[in-house]
Coordinates of C-alpha atoms in Angstrom, one line a residue:
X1143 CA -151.1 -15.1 -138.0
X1144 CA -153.8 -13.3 -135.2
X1145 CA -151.8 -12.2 -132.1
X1146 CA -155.5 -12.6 -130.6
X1147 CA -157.8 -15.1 -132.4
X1148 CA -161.3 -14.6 -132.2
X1149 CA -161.6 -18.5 -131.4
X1150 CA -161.8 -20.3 -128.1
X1151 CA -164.0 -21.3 -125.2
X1152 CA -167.5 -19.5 -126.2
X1153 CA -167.6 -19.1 -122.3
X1154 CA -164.4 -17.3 -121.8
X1155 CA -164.5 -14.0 -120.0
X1156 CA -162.4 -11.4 -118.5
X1157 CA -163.0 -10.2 -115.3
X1158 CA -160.8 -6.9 -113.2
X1159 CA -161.2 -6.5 -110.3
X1160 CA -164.8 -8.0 -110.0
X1161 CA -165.9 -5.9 -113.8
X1162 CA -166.6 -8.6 -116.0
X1163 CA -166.7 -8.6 -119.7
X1164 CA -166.8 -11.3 -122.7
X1165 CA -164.1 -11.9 -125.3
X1166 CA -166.5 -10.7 -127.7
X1167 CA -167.1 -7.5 -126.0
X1168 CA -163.9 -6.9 -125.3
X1169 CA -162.8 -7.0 -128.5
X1170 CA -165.8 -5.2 -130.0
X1171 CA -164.9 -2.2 -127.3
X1172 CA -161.4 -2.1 -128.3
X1173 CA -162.2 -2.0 -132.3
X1174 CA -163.8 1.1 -131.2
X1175 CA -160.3 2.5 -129.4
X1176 CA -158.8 1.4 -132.5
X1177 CA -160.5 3.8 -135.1
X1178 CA -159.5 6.7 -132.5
X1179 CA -155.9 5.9 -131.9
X1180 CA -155.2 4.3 -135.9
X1181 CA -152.2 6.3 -137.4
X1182 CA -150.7 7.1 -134.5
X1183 CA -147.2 6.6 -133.6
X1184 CA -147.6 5.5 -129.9
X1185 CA -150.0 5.4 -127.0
X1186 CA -149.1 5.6 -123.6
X1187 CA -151.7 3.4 -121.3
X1188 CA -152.2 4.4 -117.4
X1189 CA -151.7 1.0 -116.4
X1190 CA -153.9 0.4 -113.5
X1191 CA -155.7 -2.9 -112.9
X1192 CA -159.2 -2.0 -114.7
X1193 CA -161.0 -3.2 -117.7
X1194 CA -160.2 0.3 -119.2
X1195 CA -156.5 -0.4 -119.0
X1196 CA -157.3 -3.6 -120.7
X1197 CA -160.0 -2.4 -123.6
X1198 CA -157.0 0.2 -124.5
X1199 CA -154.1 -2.3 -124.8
X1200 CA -156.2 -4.4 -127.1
X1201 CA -157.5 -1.4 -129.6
X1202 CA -154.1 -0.6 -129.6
X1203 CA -152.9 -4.4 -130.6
X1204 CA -155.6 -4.2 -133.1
X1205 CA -155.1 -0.9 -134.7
X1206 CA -151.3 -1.5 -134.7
X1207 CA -150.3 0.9 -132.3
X1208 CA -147.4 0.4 -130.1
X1209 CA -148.9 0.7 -126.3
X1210 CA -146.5 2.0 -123.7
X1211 CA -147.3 0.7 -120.3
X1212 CA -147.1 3.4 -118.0
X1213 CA -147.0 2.4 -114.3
X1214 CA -149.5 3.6 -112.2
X1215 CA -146.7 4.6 -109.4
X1216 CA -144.4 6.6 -111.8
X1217 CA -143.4 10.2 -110.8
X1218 CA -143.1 13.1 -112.6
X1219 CA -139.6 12.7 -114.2
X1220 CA -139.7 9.0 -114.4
X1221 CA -143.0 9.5 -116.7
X1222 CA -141.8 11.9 -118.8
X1223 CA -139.2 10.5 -119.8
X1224 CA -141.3 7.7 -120.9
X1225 CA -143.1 9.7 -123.1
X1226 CA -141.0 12.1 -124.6
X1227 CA -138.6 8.4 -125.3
X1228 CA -141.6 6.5 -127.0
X1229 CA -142.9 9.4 -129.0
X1230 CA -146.1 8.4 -127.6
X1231 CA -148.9 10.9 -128.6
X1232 CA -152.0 10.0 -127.1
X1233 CA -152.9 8.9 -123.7
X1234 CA -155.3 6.3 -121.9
X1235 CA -156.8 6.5 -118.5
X1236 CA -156.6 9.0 -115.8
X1237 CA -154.8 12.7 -116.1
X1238 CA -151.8 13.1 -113.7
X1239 CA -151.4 16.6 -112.7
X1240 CA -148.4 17.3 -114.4
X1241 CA -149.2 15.3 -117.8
X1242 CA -148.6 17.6 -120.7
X1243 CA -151.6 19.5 -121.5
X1244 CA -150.7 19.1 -125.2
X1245 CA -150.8 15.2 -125.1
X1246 CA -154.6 14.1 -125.7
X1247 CA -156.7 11.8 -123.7
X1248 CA -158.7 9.4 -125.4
X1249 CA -162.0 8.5 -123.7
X1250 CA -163.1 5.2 -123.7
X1251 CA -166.6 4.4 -124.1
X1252 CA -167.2 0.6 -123.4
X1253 CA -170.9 1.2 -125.2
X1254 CA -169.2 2.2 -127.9
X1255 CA -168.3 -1.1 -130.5
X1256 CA -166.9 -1.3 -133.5
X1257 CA -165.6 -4.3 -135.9
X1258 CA -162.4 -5.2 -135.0
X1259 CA -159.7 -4.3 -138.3
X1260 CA -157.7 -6.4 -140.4
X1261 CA -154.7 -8.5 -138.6
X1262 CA -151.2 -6.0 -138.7
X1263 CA -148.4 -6.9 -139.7
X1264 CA -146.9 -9.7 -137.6
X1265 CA -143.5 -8.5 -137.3
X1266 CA -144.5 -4.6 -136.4
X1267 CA -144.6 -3.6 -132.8
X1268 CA -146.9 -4.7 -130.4
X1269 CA -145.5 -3.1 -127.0
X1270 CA -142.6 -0.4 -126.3
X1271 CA -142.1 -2.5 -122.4
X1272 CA -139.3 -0.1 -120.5
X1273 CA -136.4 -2.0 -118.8
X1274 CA -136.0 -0.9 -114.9
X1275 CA -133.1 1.4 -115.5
X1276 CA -130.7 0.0 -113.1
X1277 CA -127.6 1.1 -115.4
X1278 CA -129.2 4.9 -116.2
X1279 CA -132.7 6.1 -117.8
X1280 CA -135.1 3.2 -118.4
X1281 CA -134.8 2.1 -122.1
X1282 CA -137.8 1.1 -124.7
X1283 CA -137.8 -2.7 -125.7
X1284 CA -139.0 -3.0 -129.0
X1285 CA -141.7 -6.0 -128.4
X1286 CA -143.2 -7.3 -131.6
X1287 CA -146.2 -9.2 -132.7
X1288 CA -144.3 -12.7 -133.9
X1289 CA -142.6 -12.7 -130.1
X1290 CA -145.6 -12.8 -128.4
X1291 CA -147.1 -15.2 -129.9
X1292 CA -144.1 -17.1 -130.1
X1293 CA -144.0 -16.9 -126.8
X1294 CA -147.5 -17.5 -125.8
X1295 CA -148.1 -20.6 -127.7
X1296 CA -144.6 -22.0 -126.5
X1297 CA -145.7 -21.5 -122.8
X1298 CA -149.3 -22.9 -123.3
X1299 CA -147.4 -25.8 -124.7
X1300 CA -145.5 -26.2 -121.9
X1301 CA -148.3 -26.4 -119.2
X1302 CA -151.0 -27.9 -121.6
X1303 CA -153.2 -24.3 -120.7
X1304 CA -155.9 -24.9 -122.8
X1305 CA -159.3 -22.7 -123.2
X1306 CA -160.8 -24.3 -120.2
X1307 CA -158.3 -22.8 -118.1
X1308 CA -159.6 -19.6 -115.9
X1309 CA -156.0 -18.3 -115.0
X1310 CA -156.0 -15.8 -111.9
X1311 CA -153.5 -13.2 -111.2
X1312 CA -153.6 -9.8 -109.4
X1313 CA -149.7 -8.5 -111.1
X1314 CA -149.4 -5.1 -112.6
X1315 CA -150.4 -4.8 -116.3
X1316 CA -147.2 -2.9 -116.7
X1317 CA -145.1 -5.8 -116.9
X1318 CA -144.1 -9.1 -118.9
X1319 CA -145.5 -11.2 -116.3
X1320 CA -149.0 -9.9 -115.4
X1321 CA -149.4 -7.9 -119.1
X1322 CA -148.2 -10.5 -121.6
X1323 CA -148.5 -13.7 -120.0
X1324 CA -151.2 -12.5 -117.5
X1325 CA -153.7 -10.8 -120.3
X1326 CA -152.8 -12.0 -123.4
X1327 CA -152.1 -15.1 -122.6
X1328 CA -155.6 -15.9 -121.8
X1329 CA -157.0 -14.2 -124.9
X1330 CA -154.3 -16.0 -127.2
X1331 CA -155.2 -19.5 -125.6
X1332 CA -159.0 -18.6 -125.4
X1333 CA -159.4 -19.4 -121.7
X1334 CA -160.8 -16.7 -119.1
X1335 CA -159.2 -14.3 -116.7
X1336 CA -160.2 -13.3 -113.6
X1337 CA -157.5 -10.7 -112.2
X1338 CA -157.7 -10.4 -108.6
X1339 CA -156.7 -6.1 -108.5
X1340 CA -154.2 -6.8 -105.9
X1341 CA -152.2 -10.8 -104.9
X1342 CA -153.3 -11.1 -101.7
X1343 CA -154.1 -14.6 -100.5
X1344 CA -158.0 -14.6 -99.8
X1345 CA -158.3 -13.4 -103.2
X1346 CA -156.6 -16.0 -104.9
X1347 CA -158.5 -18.1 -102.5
X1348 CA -161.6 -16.9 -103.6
X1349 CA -161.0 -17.0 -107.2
X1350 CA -160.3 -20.5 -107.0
X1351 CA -163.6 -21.3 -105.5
X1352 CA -164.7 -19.8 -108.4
X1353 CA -162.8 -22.2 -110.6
X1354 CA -159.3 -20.6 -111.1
X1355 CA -157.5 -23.4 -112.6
X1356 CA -153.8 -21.3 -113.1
X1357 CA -152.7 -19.4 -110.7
X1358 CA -149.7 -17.0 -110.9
X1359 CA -147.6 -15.1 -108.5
X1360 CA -144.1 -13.9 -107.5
X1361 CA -142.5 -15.0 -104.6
X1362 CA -143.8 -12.4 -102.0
X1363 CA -147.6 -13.9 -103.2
X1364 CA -146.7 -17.4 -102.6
X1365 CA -145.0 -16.7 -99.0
X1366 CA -148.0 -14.5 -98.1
X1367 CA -150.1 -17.4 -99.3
X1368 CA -147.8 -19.7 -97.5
X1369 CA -148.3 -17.8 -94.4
X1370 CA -151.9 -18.0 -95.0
X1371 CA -153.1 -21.9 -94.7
X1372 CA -156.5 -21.3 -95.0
X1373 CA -155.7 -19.9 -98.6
X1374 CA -153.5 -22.0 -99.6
X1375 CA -155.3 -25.1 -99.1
X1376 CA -157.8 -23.6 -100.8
X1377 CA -155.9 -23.9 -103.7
X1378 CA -155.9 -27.6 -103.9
X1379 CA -158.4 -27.5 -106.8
X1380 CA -155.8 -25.7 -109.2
X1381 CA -154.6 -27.2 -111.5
X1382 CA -151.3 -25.2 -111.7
X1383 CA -149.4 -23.0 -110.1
X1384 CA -146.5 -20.5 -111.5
X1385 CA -143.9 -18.4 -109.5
X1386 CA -141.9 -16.2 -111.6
X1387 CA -140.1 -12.8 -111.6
X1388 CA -137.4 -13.9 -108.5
X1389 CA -136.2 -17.0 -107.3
X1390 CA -138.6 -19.2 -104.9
X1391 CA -137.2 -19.8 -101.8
X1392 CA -137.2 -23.5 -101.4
X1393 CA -138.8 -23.1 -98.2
X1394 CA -142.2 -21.4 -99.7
X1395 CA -142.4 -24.1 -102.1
X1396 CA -142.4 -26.8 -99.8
X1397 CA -144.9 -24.9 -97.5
X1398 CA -147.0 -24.4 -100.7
X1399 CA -147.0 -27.9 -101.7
X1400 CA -147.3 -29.0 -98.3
X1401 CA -151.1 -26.6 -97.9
X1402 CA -151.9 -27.0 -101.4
X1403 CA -150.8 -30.3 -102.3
X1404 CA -148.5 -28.9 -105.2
X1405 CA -145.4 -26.2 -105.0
X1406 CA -145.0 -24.1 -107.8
X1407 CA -143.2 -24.3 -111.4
X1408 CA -140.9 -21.5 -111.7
X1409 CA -140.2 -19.9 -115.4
X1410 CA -137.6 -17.2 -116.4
X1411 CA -137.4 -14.6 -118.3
X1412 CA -136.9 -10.6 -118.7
X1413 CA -138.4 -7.9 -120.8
X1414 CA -136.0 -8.2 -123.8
X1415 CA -136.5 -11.7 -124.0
X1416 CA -139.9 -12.3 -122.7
X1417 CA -140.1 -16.1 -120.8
X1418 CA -137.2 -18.7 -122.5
X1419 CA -136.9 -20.9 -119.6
X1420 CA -140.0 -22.7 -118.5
X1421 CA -140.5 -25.7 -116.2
X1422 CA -142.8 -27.8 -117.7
X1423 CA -146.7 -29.2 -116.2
X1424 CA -145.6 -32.9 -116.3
X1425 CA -141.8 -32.9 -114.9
X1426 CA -141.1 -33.2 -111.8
X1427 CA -140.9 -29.8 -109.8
X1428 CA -137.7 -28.8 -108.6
X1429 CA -137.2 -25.4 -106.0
X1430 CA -134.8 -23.1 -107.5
X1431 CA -134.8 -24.4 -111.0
X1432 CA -136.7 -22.8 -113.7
X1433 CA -136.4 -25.2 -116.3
X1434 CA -135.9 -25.8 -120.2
X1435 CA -135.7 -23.4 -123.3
X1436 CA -139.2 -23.0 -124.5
X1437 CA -139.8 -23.8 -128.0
X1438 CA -138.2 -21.2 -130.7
X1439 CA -135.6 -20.5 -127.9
X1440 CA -131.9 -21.9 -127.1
X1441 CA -130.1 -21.1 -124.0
X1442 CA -126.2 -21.2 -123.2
X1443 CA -123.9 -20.8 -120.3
X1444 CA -120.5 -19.8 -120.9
X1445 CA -117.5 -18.3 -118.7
X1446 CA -115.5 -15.4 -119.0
X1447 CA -113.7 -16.2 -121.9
X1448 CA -117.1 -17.0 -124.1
X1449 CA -116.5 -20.6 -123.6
X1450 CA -119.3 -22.9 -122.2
X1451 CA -119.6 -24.2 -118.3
X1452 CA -119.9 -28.0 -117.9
X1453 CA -123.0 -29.1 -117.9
X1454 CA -123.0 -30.2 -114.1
X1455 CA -126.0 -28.0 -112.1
X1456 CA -123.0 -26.8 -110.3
X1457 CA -121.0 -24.1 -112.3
X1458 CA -122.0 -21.1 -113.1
X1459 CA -121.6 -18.8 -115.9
X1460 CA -123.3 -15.9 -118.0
X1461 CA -126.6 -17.2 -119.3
X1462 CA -127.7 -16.2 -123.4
X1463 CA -130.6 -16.3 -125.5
X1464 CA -131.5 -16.8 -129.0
X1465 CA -134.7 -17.2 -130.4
X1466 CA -138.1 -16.0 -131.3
X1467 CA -139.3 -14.5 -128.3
X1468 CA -136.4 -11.7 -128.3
X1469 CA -137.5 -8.0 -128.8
X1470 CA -136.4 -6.3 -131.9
X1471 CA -133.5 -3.5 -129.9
X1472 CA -134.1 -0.9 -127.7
X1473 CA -135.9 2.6 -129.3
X1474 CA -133.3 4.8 -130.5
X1475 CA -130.5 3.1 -129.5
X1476 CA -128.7 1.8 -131.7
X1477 CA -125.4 1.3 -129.7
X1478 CA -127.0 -0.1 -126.4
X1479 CA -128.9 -2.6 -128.9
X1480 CA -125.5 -3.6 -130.4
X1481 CA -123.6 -4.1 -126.8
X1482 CA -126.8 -6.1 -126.0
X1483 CA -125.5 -8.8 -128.7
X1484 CA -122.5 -11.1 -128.4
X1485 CA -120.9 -10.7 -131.8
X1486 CA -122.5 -14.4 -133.2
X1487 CA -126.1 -13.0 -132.3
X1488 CA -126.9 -14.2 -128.9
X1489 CA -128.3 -11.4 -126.1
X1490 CA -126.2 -11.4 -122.8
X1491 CA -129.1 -11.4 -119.8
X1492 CA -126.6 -10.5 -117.3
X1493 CA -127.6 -12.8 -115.6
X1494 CA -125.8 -16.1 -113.9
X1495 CA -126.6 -19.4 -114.2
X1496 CA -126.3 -23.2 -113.9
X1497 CA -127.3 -25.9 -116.3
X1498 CA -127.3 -29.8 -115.4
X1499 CA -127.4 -32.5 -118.3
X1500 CA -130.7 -32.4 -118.8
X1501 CA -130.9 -29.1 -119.9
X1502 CA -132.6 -27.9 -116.8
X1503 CA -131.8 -24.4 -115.5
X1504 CA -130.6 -23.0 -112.2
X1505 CA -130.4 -18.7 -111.9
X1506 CA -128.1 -17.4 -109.5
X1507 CA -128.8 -13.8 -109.7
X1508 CA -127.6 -11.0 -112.1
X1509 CA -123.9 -10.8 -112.3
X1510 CA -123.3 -7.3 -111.3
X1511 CA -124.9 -8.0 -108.0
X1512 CA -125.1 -12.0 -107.5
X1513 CA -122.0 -13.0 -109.0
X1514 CA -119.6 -12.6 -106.0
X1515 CA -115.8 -13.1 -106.8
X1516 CA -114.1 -13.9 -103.8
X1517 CA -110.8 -15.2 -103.1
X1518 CA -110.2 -16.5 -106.7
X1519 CA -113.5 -18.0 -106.0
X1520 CA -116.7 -17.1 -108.4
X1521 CA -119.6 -17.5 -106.2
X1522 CA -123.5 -17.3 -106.5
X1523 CA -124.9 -15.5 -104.0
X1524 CA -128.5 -16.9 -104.5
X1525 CA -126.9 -20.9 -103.7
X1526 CA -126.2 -18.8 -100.4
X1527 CA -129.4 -17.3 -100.0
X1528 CA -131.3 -20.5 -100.2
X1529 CA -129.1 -22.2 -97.6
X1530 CA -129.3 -19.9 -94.9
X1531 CA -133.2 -19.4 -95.5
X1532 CA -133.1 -22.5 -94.3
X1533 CA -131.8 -21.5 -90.9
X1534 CA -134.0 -21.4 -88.2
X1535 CA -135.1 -17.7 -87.2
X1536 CA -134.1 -16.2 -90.4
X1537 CA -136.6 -15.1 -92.4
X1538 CA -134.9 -13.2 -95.5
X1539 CA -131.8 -12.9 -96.8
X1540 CA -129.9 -10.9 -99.2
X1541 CA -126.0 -12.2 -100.0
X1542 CA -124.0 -9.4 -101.7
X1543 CA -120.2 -8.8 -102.2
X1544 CA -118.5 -5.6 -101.1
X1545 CA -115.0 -4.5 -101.5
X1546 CA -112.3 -6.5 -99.9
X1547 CA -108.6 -5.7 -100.1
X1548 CA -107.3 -9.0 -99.3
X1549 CA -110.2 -11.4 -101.1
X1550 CA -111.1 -8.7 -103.8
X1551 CA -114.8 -9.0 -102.5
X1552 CA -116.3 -10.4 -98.8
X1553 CA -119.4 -12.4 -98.8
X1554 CA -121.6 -10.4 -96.9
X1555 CA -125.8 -11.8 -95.7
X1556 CA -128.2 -9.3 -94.8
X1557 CA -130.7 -11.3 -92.9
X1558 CA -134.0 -10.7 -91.5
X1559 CA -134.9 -12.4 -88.3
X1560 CA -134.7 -12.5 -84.8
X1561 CA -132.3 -14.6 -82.6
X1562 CA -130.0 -14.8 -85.4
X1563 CA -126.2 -15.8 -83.7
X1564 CA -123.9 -14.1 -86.5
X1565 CA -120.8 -17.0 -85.7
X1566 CA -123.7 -19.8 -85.6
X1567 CA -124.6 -19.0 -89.2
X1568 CA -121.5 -18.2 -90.7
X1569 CA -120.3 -22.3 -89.3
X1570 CA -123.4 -23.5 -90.4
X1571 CA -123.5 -22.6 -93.8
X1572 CA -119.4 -23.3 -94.2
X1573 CA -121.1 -27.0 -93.3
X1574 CA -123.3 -27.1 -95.9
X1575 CA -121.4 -25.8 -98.5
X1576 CA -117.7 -25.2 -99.6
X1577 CA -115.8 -23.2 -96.9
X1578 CA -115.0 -20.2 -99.5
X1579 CA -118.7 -19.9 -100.1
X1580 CA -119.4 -19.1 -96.4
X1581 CA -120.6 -15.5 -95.4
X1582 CA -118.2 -13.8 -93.8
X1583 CA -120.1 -10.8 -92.2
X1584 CA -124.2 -11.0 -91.0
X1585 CA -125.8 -7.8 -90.8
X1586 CA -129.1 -7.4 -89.1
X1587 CA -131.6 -5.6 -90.7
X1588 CA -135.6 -4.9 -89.8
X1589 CA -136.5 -5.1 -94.0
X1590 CA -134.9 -5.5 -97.4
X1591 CA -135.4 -3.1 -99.5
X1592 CA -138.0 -4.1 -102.5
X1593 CA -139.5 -3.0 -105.9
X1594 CA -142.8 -3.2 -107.4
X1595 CA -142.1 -6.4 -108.5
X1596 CA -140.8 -7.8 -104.8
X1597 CA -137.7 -8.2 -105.7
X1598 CA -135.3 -6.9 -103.5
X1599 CA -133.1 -4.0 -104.4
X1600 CA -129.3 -5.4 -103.8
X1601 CA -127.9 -1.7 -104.8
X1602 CA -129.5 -0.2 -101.7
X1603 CA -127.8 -2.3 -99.5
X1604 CA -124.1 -1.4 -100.0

């Protein structure tokens, strides 16, 4: 089984930032990498958005080296504990300061080729992806071979991409999204890439004159394209469109569809499980819901005694995955890997979510920070997020719980917006939902705090 077949459109091509480069050349250029880095136990990659970053990930998938994406924006202690944790002993791209000295660099010379080796192993290790560390140090996902291309061929199943796709994306290479189903999902499928550097709207816009057919973003892309009607209409030609990493507010997607004449499909997934849940080309498109299990993958919903929710869309529970897109345990830890597990083998997300009869999938938010328990009441706080994003004047919106002595927690909205009557909004979303599930504090703030990702940082706000 290649991870990367050599096969697919003869006119595919790869193109960063504007630096273009053929499949063949690509993979010619990273044979090269491969004879340098072969035998060694990891390689840490500088992940910036060039064709460097890419020609090293690839010699290092084909001399069956673990790469460790290292974002570009890492300080000095976050960084080093990457490498010191992966073991990583060689290094690709540009020298921070304070990079050990003892840690080699190895040069990539794109007029350098090679032959590309034989196929590894398919159940070795492709990538050493680090979780974002919200409960201590980041931790190593083991990421092998078999789970991405599990993955990949589920996901190109599910939106018919086929090798006359171009897909367009400007993500960092330093995650699941713009890395594994941003890079090698084009190579796997044998379409081209054209990665914008950075998502901003006139990009995308451009790309698709160029004939992007797929385009993917997270949901600060499409409300910036959203914002941005020339753009967005330019995207009428795509053929798809593909939010992921965060909820869509339901108001982007219908100013999306409404400019571009489609909203887009939203997917879910997480570094130790890579996508599972995947709204398919052909269904209808539904804001807020991400979907069915991919093939390989099975999802449940169960409450706090393990059992499992009704299927309803309504209530919501701990979501769990099985399958063969599911990393193989966190480096060197054993014990974290094990409390990762329930004991019948499926892997607790920590996250919450809803499932109707269909199958389909709803995410409420992770359950130490969107899982609000209120008056005897279990509450998402992303069903009260997308109602008062519909508010006029309010612009974002963060729902958190914080310590109540008489409900146990209080429904709090940080909002972002002017004109924003606090009583006004608290009435008006007791109206459209139950009464317990109505804020019972606004706070006014100028910004919500946000990752690299766009996906707002809940923690800071308490």
């Amino acid at each position: 089984m290649e991870l990367l077949p050599g096969q697919g459109n003869d006119d595919a091509t790869l193109t960063i930032c504007g630096n273009r480069i053929t499949r063949f050349q690509l993979y010619a250029a990273a044979a090269a990498v491969a004879e340098q880095v072969a035998g060694a136990d990891a390689a840490a990659v500088h992940a910036t958005a060039d064709l460097s970053t890419v020609i090293a990930i690839i010699g290092c998938l084909q001399a069956d080296v673990p790469a460790v994406p290292i974002p570009p924006d890492s300080g000095p202690r976050e960084r080093d504990h990457l490498l010191r944790d992966s073991g990583a002993d060689c290094w690709f791209g540009d020298r921070p300061d304070d990079l050990p000295s003892a840690l080699p660099s190895v040069i990539i010379d794109r007029s350098r080729q090679s032959t590309p080796p034989a196929e590894p192993d398919p159940d070795s290790t492709a990538l050493i992806m680090y979780t974002s560390g919200t409960t201590g140090a980041p931790k190593g996902a083991l990421i092998s071979r078999r789970a991405l291309a599990a993955e990949l061929d589920a996901l190109a199943a599910a939106w018919q991409w086929s090798p006359e796709d171009v897909l367009v994306q400007g993500l960092p290479l330093f995650h699941v999204h713009g890395l594994v189903l941003g890079l090698l999902g084009p190579l796997r499928v044998g379409g081209s890439l054209i990665h914008t550097g950075r998502p901003r709207p006139e990009l995308y816009a451009a790309a698709a004159e160029a004939g992007g057919t797929m385009f993917f973003g997270v949901p600060t892309v499409w409300s910036r394209i959203a914002a941005d009607p020339a753009s967005a209409r330019a995207l009428s030609s795509a053929r798809l469109l593909v939010s992921g990493s965060a909820g869509l507010p339901s108001t982007v997607f219908r100013d999306v569809r409404e400019l571009a004449g489609q909203g887009p499909i939203e997917r879910y997934g997480m570094t130790e499980t890579l996508i599972t849940l995947a709204a398919r080309v052909d269904e209808e498109r539904r804001p807020g819901w991400v979907g069915r299990p991919i093939d390989g993958v099975r999802a449940r919903i169960v409450d706090d005694h393990e059992a499992p929710v009704p299927a309803d869309g309504e209530t919501i529970g701990d979501l769990q995955i099985r399958g063969a897109t599911l990393f193989d345990g966190y480096l060197g830890r054993p014990e974290a890997t094990a409390e990762s597990f329930t004991a019948d083998g499926w892997f607790r997300t920590g996250d919450v979510a809803a499932v109707d009869a269909e199958d389909h999938h709803r995410i409420v938010g992770r359950a130490e920070q969107d899982l609000i328990k209120s008056g005897g009441y279990r509450v998402g706080a992303g069903e009260i997020e997308a109602v008062l994003l519909d508010y006029p004047g309010i612009e974002e919106v963060a729902v958190v719980g914080v310590p109540d002595d008489d409900l146990g927690q209080r429904i709090v909205a940080y909002v972002v917006g002017d004109q924003v009557d606090e009583q006004h909004v608290i009435n008006w979303v007791a109206g459209q939902l139950s009464v317990h599930k109505r804020p019972r504090e606004i706070r006014r703030t100028a910004s919500l705090p946000r990752n690299a990702m766009g996906k707002i940082q809940k923690s800071q706000l308490h």
